[in-house]
Amino acid sequence: AIYLDGLSTAPLAPEARAAMLAAWDQPGNPSSPHAAGERAAALVETARRSVADLVGASSAEIVFTSGATEANNLAIAGAAAAAITGGSERRHVVVTSIEHKSVLEAAWRLRAVGFTVDIAPVTKAGVVDLGELAALIRNDTLLVSVMAANNETAVLQPIAEVAALAHAVGALLHCDAAQAVGKVPVDVIDLDVDFMSVSSHKMYGPMGVGALYVSAAAPRPTPLLVGGGQENGLRAGTEPAPLIAGFGTAAEVARSRLEKDARHAKSLLGAFLQDLSERQVKIHVNGNVSKLLPGAINISIDGIDAQSLAMIMARTVMISTGSACNSGQINSSHVLDAMDVDEKRKKEALRICFGRYHSDPDAREAARQLGDAINRMR
Ligand code: PLP
């Protein structure tokens, strides 16, 4: 079977797996003051350096979390709580209509503590509308949250431009970069973000771990979890050293082959689409085709119900029709809704992702299988 659902979760890099296996065999709490503890702490600090290097941060600015969901919650709830206790008058947050649910829900929660939340629209191409966003940002805006790349369409967002808008009024910028880090160059200084979320399992690391970048210049968010004061007081709980070691190794590998991976993924997607077109399969791209994560795309196949196709292919070519977090739900995608994709095309929408571990024959075989299934459906 060919797995093309790497935006839900990417396969584990063998290097990350090896790092974890070695770490599991060496028990030790990173906070313990003996050799085993020191060894575990060293693993965590090495990984912190690797994750920091991947995004152009300094080690002290990386807080390990259980994933991007937690990082998003920490940035949004944490910044709001810090504003309230710190005496800031700012009670306004802006997010986009295509954010991951962990950003949207975290923002909506703030309404209960007196915040107003505005949702910035996107264009039909799935890119945040900078003019509309600028109009929503106010003098009392505390935080703007815009993702680096969307998880359903793979469309990259203009983060540096958003940063300029947010910073012009003294607002903070949070960026959910779960899908972008490790796949395209992401540099916290170039993007000028204050907070940025990273997920390990989207970049060939293990599930259950991620990070929040907290700029040294930004106000300290209030932690969600309190207790032992780990992670510089921003995230209590014993650091899972083996998971973090796997994440750090995945970050190193991603950094060393970022361009190579991108070129490879792009070329496979190109071959796949070319093959589909030779099979007379008519597709429509949902999203700005010139600004996509390498190897990933959201397409609608003319006249083919995506749910049925994905079901038929479930054991041969694994694809998904939307974000994994919403699958199982019959609800249509809030992302495609926000892009004003028409009903027919929405039902035809598929998300496909080629990556590091696919080969050219995989791309050809996936196109062949898809073409055959489409012919059978017709
Ligand atoms: N943000 C985006 C854009 C995602 O695609 C995901 C993945 O589901 C998340 C956040 C959540 O990440 P995690 O699974 O690490 O909690």
Tab-separated table of C-alpha atoms and ligand atoms in Angstrom:
chain	number	residue	atom	x	y	z
A	1	ALA	CA	0.000	0.000	0.000
A	2	ILE	CA	1.138	3.546	-0.689
A	3	TYR	CA	0.682	6.107	2.065
A	4	LEU	CA	-0.091	9.578	0.712
A	5	ASP	CA	-1.492	11.079	3.902
A	6	GLY	CA	1.702	12.627	5.237
A	7	LEU	CA	-0.080	15.831	6.235
A	8	SER	CA	-1.990	13.834	8.870
A	9	THR	CA	1.177	12.272	10.112
A	10	ALA	CA	4.468	11.499	8.394
A	11	PRO	CA	6.243	8.161	8.665
A	12	LEU	CA	8.950	7.944	11.308
A	13	ALA	CA	12.523	8.645	10.124
A	14	PRO	CA	14.787	5.640	10.858
A	15	GLU	CA	17.308	8.026	12.432
A	16	ALA	CA	14.642	9.296	14.862
A	17	ARG	CA	13.609	5.731	15.650
A	18	ALA	CA	17.210	4.747	16.413
A	19	ALA	CA	17.661	7.770	18.682
A	20	MET	CA	14.496	6.859	20.584
A	21	LEU	CA	15.428	3.193	20.973
A	22	ALA	CA	18.783	4.184	22.432
A	23	ALA	CA	17.101	6.658	24.781
A	24	TRP	CA	14.408	4.224	25.999
A	25	ASP	CA	17.190	1.890	27.080
A	26	GLN	CA	18.696	4.544	29.328
A	27	PRO	CA	16.135	5.510	31.912
A	28	GLY	CA	16.673	8.804	33.633
A	29	ASN	CA	14.659	11.845	34.653
A	30	PRO	CA	16.209	14.977	33.137
A	31	SER	CA	15.734	16.745	36.477
A	32	SER	CA	17.569	14.122	38.555
A	33	PRO	CA	20.957	15.119	39.981
A	34	HIS	CA	22.852	11.942	39.106
A	35	ALA	CA	24.480	10.330	36.078
A	36	ALA	CA	21.238	8.896	34.657
A	37	GLY	CA	19.499	12.225	35.076
A	38	GLU	CA	22.374	14.089	33.511
A	39	ARG	CA	22.323	11.756	30.535
A	40	ALA	CA	18.597	12.332	30.015
A	41	ALA	CA	19.050	16.075	30.455
A	42	ALA	CA	21.823	16.032	27.876
A	43	LEU	CA	19.518	14.288	25.382
A	44	VAL	CA	16.865	16.951	25.954
A	45	GLU	CA	19.331	19.815	25.598
A	46	THR	CA	20.878	18.379	22.436
A	47	ALA	CA	17.406	18.068	20.947
A	48	ARG	CA	16.544	21.600	22.028
A	49	ARG	CA	19.620	22.844	20.137
A	50	SER	CA	18.586	20.848	17.035
A	51	VAL	CA	15.016	22.167	17.036
A	52	ALA	CA	16.271	25.704	17.686
A	53	ASP	CA	18.767	25.429	14.808
A	54	LEU	CA	16.085	24.225	12.426
A	55	VAL	CA	14.023	27.399	12.973
A	56	GLY	CA	16.794	29.924	13.627
A	57	ALA	CA	16.002	30.326	17.328
A	58	SER	CA	18.261	30.089	20.347
A	59	SER	CA	17.894	27.035	22.594
A	60	ALA	CA	16.500	29.032	25.491
A	61	GLU	CA	13.547	30.016	23.302
A	62	ILE	CA	12.327	26.438	22.725
A	63	VAL	CA	9.725	24.935	25.084
A	64	PHE	CA	8.964	21.254	24.566
A	65	THR	CA	5.278	20.344	24.624
A	66	SER	CA	3.161	17.308	23.765
A	67	GLY	CA	2.648	18.589	20.231
A	68	ALA	CA	1.468	21.548	18.207
A	69	THR	CA	-2.009	21.388	19.764
A	70	GLU	CA	-0.537	22.105	23.172
A	71	ALA	CA	1.885	24.676	21.746
A	72	ASN	CA	-1.034	26.527	20.110
A	73	ASN	CA	-2.989	26.470	23.370
A	74	LEU	CA	0.026	27.629	25.373
A	75	ALA	CA	0.676	30.551	23.033
A	76	ILE	CA	-2.921	31.742	22.866
A	77	ALA	CA	-4.249	31.031	26.356
A	78	GLY	CA	-0.848	31.782	27.865
A	79	ALA	CA	-0.494	35.165	26.176
A	80	ALA	CA	-4.044	36.119	27.154
A	81	ALA	CA	-3.583	35.074	30.775
A	82	ALA	CA	-0.297	36.956	30.967
A	83	ALA	CA	-1.979	40.077	29.559
A	84	ILE	CA	-4.752	39.872	32.154
A	85	THR	CA	-2.443	39.395	35.115
A	86	GLY	CA	0.134	41.806	33.713
A	87	GLY	CA	-2.336	44.670	33.592
A	88	SER	CA	-2.486	44.994	29.790
A	89	GLU	CA	-5.692	46.559	28.468
A	90	ARG	CA	-5.555	44.567	25.241
A	91	ARG	CA	-8.529	42.217	24.903
A	92	HIS	CA	-8.679	41.477	21.196
A	93	VAL	CA	-7.381	38.547	19.160
A	94	VAL	CA	-7.375	37.947	15.401
A	95	VAL	CA	-7.080	34.494	13.829
A	96	THR	CA	-7.756	33.368	10.257
A	97	SER	CA	-10.694	31.301	9.060
A	98	ILE	CA	-8.421	28.425	8.020
A	99	GLU	CA	-6.532	27.856	11.277
A	100	HIS	CA	-6.290	24.411	12.810
A	101	LYS	CA	-9.056	23.722	15.339
A	102	SER	CA	-6.550	23.920	18.188
A	103	VAL	CA	-5.998	27.591	17.342
A	104	LEU	CA	-9.656	28.390	16.658
A	105	GLU	CA	-10.950	26.709	19.814
A	106	ALA	CA	-8.228	28.234	21.977
A	107	ALA	CA	-9.121	31.679	20.615
A	108	TRP	CA	-12.879	31.190	21.070
A	109	ARG	CA	-12.310	30.209	24.680
A	110	LEU	CA	-10.940	33.665	25.366
A	111	ARG	CA	-14.408	35.148	24.847
A	112	ALA	CA	-15.336	33.784	28.259
A	113	VAL	CA	-12.704	36.015	29.862
A	114	GLY	CA	-13.674	39.187	28.057
A	115	PHE	CA	-11.824	38.964	24.771
A	116	THR	CA	-13.235	39.750	21.345
A	117	VAL	CA	-12.130	37.400	18.596
A	118	ASP	CA	-12.129	38.390	14.938
A	119	ILE	CA	-11.703	35.912	12.117
A	120	ALA	CA	-9.747	37.129	9.102
A	121	PRO	CA	-10.985	35.733	5.773
A	122	VAL	CA	-8.884	34.082	3.072
A	123	THR	CA	-8.992	34.472	-0.705
A	124	LYS	CA	-10.406	31.776	-2.991
A	125	ALA	CA	-6.807	30.580	-3.330
A	126	GLY	CA	-6.674	29.911	0.430
A	127	VAL	CA	-4.283	32.739	1.295
A	128	VAL	CA	-5.037	35.102	4.168
A	129	ASP	CA	-6.367	38.368	2.759
A	130	LEU	CA	-3.827	40.895	4.043
A	131	GLY	CA	-6.102	43.877	3.387
A	132	GLU	CA	-8.947	42.333	5.386
A	133	LEU	CA	-6.535	41.268	8.105
A	134	ALA	CA	-5.070	44.773	8.363
A	135	ALA	CA	-8.581	46.183	8.744
A	136	LEU	CA	-9.295	43.865	11.694
A	137	ILE	CA	-6.105	44.578	13.650
A	138	ARG	CA	-6.739	47.310	16.250
A	139	ASN	CA	-4.836	49.267	18.840
A	140	ASP	CA	-6.112	46.909	21.529
A	141	THR	CA	-5.193	43.731	19.623
A	142	LEU	CA	-3.113	41.517	21.875
A	143	LEU	CA	-2.375	38.658	19.520
A	144	VAL	CA	-2.648	37.734	15.850
A	145	SER	CA	-2.417	34.042	14.980
A	146	VAL	CA	-1.770	32.935	11.401
A	147	MET	CA	-0.521	29.523	10.325
A	148	ALA	CA	2.575	29.074	8.144
A	149	ALA	CA	1.026	26.411	5.911
A	150	ASN	CA	-2.475	25.012	5.889
A	151	ASN	CA	-2.970	21.346	6.710
A	152	GLU	CA	-5.780	20.757	4.207
A	153	THR	CA	-4.615	22.745	1.183
A	154	ALA	CA	-0.824	22.929	1.832
A	155	VAL	CA	-1.010	26.647	0.946
A	156	LEU	CA	1.807	28.747	2.454
A	157	GLN	CA	0.869	32.002	4.168
A	158	PRO	CA	2.668	35.388	4.051
A	159	ILE	CA	3.850	35.383	7.672
A	160	ALA	CA	6.467	38.154	7.434
A	161	GLU	CA	3.805	40.499	5.989
A	162	VAL	CA	1.400	39.530	8.777
A	163	ALA	CA	4.151	40.228	11.333
A	164	ALA	CA	4.577	43.758	9.996
A	165	LEU	CA	0.829	44.397	10.355
A	166	ALA	CA	0.658	42.974	13.886
A	167	HIS	CA	3.791	44.706	15.131
A	168	ALA	CA	2.708	48.071	13.712
A	169	VAL	CA	0.151	48.287	16.547
A	170	GLY	CA	2.230	46.472	19.159
A	171	ALA	CA	0.318	43.191	18.852
A	172	LEU	CA	2.073	39.840	19.209
A	173	LEU	CA	2.225	37.310	16.380
A	174	HIS	CA	1.751	33.606	16.902
A	175	CYS	CA	2.359	31.277	13.970
A	176	ASP	CA	1.226	27.659	13.873
A	177	ALA	CA	4.054	26.250	11.770
A	178	ALA	CA	3.209	22.574	12.377
A	179	GLN	CA	3.028	21.818	8.656
A	180	ALA	CA	5.846	24.047	7.448
A	181	VAL	CA	8.793	23.360	9.744
A	182	GLY	CA	11.094	20.717	8.298
A	183	LYS	CA	9.544	21.010	4.832
A	184	VAL	CA	10.320	24.594	3.806
A	185	PRO	CA	12.819	27.065	5.290
A	186	VAL	CA	11.303	28.600	8.424
A	187	ASP	CA	13.309	31.207	10.302
A	188	VAL	CA	11.820	32.930	13.332
A	189	ILE	CA	13.924	36.064	12.762
A	190	ASP	CA	13.056	36.398	9.063
A	191	LEU	CA	9.373	35.764	9.787
A	192	ASP	CA	9.521	38.030	12.850
A	193	VAL	CA	7.195	35.848	14.923
A	194	ASP	CA	6.831	36.096	18.706
A	195	PHE	CA	5.498	32.570	19.217
A	196	MET	CA	5.651	29.623	16.848
A	197	SER	CA	4.287	26.089	17.174
A	198	VAL	CA	6.098	23.012	15.876
A	199	SER	CA	4.967	19.384	15.694
A	200	SER	CA	7.383	16.448	15.600
A	201	HIS	CA	5.177	13.904	13.826
A	202	LYS	CA	4.587	16.144	10.805
A	203	MET	CA	8.335	16.144	10.101
A	204	TYR	CA	9.163	12.439	10.405
A	205	GLY	CA	9.618	12.526	14.185
A	206	PRO	CA	7.544	10.659	16.798
A	207	MET	CA	3.996	11.578	17.802
A	208	GLY	CA	3.327	13.076	21.214
A	209	VAL	CA	5.946	15.792	21.187
A	210	GLY	CA	6.312	19.276	19.750
A	211	ALA	CA	7.542	22.684	20.733
A	212	LEU	CA	6.593	26.286	21.180
A	213	TYR	CA	9.134	28.909	20.205
A	214	VAL	CA	8.834	31.813	22.636
A	215	SER	CA	10.898	34.788	21.517
A	216	ALA	CA	13.225	36.088	24.217
A	217	ALA	CA	11.814	39.527	23.425
A	218	ALA	CA	8.154	38.502	23.864
A	219	PRO	CA	6.234	38.644	27.136
A	220	ARG	CA	6.349	35.279	28.901
A	221	PRO	CA	3.094	33.339	28.415
A	222	THR	CA	1.404	32.004	31.547
A	223	PRO	CA	1.945	28.211	31.602
A	224	LEU	CA	-0.999	25.870	31.061
A	225	LEU	CA	0.591	23.196	33.233
A	226	VAL	CA	2.114	24.016	36.575
A	227	GLY	CA	3.963	21.693	38.899
A	228	GLY	CA	7.661	20.903	38.844
A	229	GLY	CA	8.658	23.992	36.890
A	230	GLN	CA	10.258	22.109	33.991
A	231	GLU	CA	10.919	23.804	30.663
A	232	ASN	CA	11.955	27.040	32.285
A	233	GLY	CA	8.674	27.161	34.171
A	234	LEU	CA	6.606	27.224	30.979
A	235	ARG	CA	5.555	23.576	30.887
A	236	ALA	CA	5.606	21.453	34.005
A	237	GLY	CA	5.926	17.691	33.727
A	238	THR	CA	8.878	15.336	33.315
A	239	GLU	CA	10.275	15.824	29.825
A	240	PRO	CA	9.838	12.612	27.776
A	241	ALA	CA	13.523	12.398	26.930
A	242	PRO	CA	13.194	9.563	24.365
A	243	LEU	CA	10.432	11.341	22.415
A	244	ILE	CA	12.331	14.599	22.571
A	245	ALA	CA	15.512	12.838	21.369
A	246	GLY	CA	13.545	11.442	18.419
A	247	PHE	CA	12.128	14.890	17.660
A	248	GLY	CA	15.583	16.487	17.856
A	249	THR	CA	17.062	13.882	15.537
A	250	ALA	CA	14.185	14.371	13.090
A	251	ALA	CA	14.929	18.110	13.172
A	252	GLU	CA	18.613	17.519	12.397
A	253	VAL	CA	17.799	15.200	9.520
A	254	ALA	CA	15.229	17.650	8.139
A	255	ARG	CA	17.718	20.507	8.303
A	256	SER	CA	20.445	18.539	6.549
A	257	ARG	CA	18.213	17.595	3.622
A	258	LEU	CA	15.570	20.306	3.462
A	259	GLU	CA	16.231	21.236	-0.169
A	260	LYS	CA	16.793	17.682	-1.311
A	261	ASP	CA	13.540	16.534	0.332
A	262	ALA	CA	11.635	19.435	-1.179
A	263	ARG	CA	12.958	18.804	-4.685
A	264	HIS	CA	12.194	15.093	-4.379
A	265	ALA	CA	8.643	15.585	-3.094
A	266	LYS	CA	7.885	18.182	-5.751
A	267	SER	CA	9.147	15.987	-8.529
A	268	LEU	CA	7.063	13.014	-7.369
A	269	LEU	CA	3.911	15.101	-7.151
A	270	GLY	CA	4.653	16.420	-10.643
A	271	ALA	CA	5.049	12.886	-11.994
A	272	PHE	CA	1.843	11.784	-10.278
A	273	LEU	CA	-0.207	14.672	-11.678
A	274	GLN	CA	1.308	14.202	-15.139
A	275	ASP	CA	0.379	10.531	-15.054
A	276	LEU	CA	-3.170	11.330	-13.941
A	277	SER	CA	-3.561	13.804	-16.756
A	278	GLU	CA	-2.343	11.182	-19.276
A	279	ARG	CA	-5.118	8.982	-17.947
A	280	GLN	CA	-7.601	11.740	-18.821
A	281	VAL	CA	-8.393	12.401	-15.150
A	282	LYS	CA	-9.508	16.013	-14.915
A	283	ILE	CA	-8.504	17.741	-11.708
A	284	HIS	CA	-8.985	21.134	-10.137
A	285	VAL	CA	-6.475	22.416	-7.567
A	286	ASN	CA	-7.958	23.834	-4.371
A	287	GLY	CA	-5.502	26.507	-3.327
A	288	ASN	CA	-2.745	28.706	-4.681
A	289	VAL	CA	-0.765	26.248	-6.778
A	290	SER	CA	2.310	28.510	-6.830
A	291	LYS	CA	2.622	28.592	-3.030
A	292	LEU	CA	2.322	25.031	-1.775
A	293	LEU	CA	4.280	22.860	0.612
A	294	PRO	CA	6.549	20.711	-1.577
A	295	GLY	CA	4.855	17.475	-2.641
A	296	ALA	CA	1.453	18.320	-1.176
A	297	ILE	CA	-1.764	19.405	-2.852
A	298	ASN	CA	-5.536	19.447	-2.470
A	299	ILE	CA	-7.348	18.446	-5.646
A	300	SER	CA	-10.914	17.857	-6.729
A	301	ILE	CA	-11.405	15.155	-9.339
A	302	ASP	CA	-14.193	16.041	-11.687
A	303	GLY	CA	-17.281	13.914	-11.079
A	304	ILE	CA	-15.718	11.690	-8.380
A	305	ASP	CA	-16.983	11.662	-4.817
A	306	ALA	CA	-13.846	11.886	-2.675
A	307	GLN	CA	-15.214	9.953	0.318
A	308	SER	CA	-16.145	7.005	-1.887
A	309	LEU	CA	-12.827	7.100	-3.690
A	310	ALA	CA	-10.851	7.253	-0.422
A	311	MET	CA	-12.873	4.310	0.885
A	312	ILE	CA	-12.254	2.222	-2.226
A	313	MET	CA	-8.545	3.040	-1.994
A	314	ALA	CA	-8.275	2.580	1.782
A	315	ARG	CA	-6.023	-0.479	1.461
A	316	THR	CA	-4.047	0.427	-1.622
A	317	VAL	CA	-3.441	4.168	-1.793
A	318	MET	CA	-4.076	5.908	1.494
A	319	ILE	CA	-5.412	9.399	0.964
A	320	SER	CA	-7.723	11.581	2.971
A	321	THR	CA	-10.492	13.962	2.174
A	322	GLY	CA	-9.729	16.584	4.764
A	323	SER	CA	-7.928	17.053	8.015
A	324	ALA	CA	-7.542	13.935	10.110
A	325	CYS	CA	-8.790	15.719	13.200
A	326	ASN	CA	-12.144	16.270	11.521
A	327	SER	CA	-12.441	12.972	9.723
A	328	GLY	CA	-15.089	10.723	11.086
A	329	GLN	CA	-17.118	13.878	11.166
A	330	ILE	CA	-19.440	14.274	8.203
A	331	ASN	CA	-19.086	18.052	8.484
A	332	SER	CA	-17.485	19.596	5.486
A	333	SER	CA	-14.118	21.254	5.777
A	334	HIS	CA	-14.094	24.697	7.379
A	335	VAL	CA	-11.027	25.447	5.268
A	336	LEU	CA	-12.683	24.768	1.907
A	337	ASP	CA	-15.793	26.579	3.187
A	338	ALA	CA	-13.639	29.608	3.997
A	339	MET	CA	-12.236	29.510	0.448
A	340	ASP	CA	-15.760	29.493	-0.940
A	341	VAL	CA	-15.184	26.253	-2.855
A	342	ASP	CA	-18.497	25.192	-4.380
A	343	GLU	CA	-20.412	22.223	-2.959
A	344	LYS	CA	-19.655	19.859	-5.819
A	345	ARG	CA	-15.927	20.515	-5.707
A	346	LYS	CA	-15.874	20.230	-1.934
A	347	LYS	CA	-17.269	16.694	-2.150
A	348	GLU	CA	-14.555	15.897	-4.699
A	349	ALA	CA	-11.665	17.256	-2.628
A	350	LEU	CA	-8.697	15.016	-1.784
A	351	ARG	CA	-5.509	15.780	0.041
A	352	ILE	CA	-2.356	14.169	-1.311
A	353	CYS	CA	1.172	14.359	0.012
A	354	PHE	CA	4.391	12.894	-1.365
A	355	GLY	CA	7.465	12.956	0.831
A	356	ARG	CA	10.964	11.797	1.624
A	357	TYR	CA	10.278	8.060	1.601
A	358	HIS	CA	8.333	7.798	-1.650
A	359	SER	CA	9.958	6.703	-4.885
A	360	ASP	CA	9.153	7.467	-8.502
A	361	PRO	CA	7.524	4.021	-8.945
A	362	ASP	CA	5.310	4.862	-5.933
A	363	ALA	CA	4.079	7.997	-7.700
A	364	ARG	CA	3.362	6.061	-10.937
A	365	GLU	CA	1.672	3.216	-9.076
A	366	ALA	CA	-0.471	5.626	-7.049
A	367	ALA	CA	-1.613	7.328	-10.263
A	368	ARG	CA	-2.352	3.972	-11.881
A	369	GLN	CA	-4.374	2.759	-8.894
A	370	LEU	CA	-6.238	6.029	-8.635
A	371	GLY	CA	-6.940	6.067	-12.385
A	372	ASP	CA	-8.265	2.482	-12.241
A	373	ALA	CA	-10.496	3.206	-9.260
A	374	ILE	CA	-11.864	6.304	-10.976
A	375	ASN	CA	-12.644	4.308	-14.121
A	376	ARG	CA	-14.438	1.687	-12.055
A	377	MET	CA	-16.457	4.370	-10.276
A	378	ARG	CA	-17.482	5.804	-13.617
B	1	PLP	N1	-1.662	22.647	13.554
B	1	PLP	C1	-1.673	22.160	12.304
B	1	PLP	C2	-1.635	23.101	11.144
B	1	PLP	C3	-1.742	20.786	12.090
B	1	PLP	O1	-1.775	20.309	10.857
B	1	PLP	C4	-1.790	19.938	13.205
B	1	PLP	C5	-1.904	18.486	12.985
B	1	PLP	O2	-2.877	17.856	13.255
B	1	PLP	C6	-1.750	20.479	14.483
B	1	PLP	C7	-1.696	21.848	14.614
B	1	PLP	C8	-1.774	19.624	15.721
B	1	PLP	O3	-0.517	19.061	15.912
B	1	PLP	P1	-0.276	17.904	16.981
B	1	PLP	O4	-0.808	16.657	16.344
B	1	PLP	O5	1.219	17.880	17.138
B	1	PLP	O6	-0.974	18.278	18.215
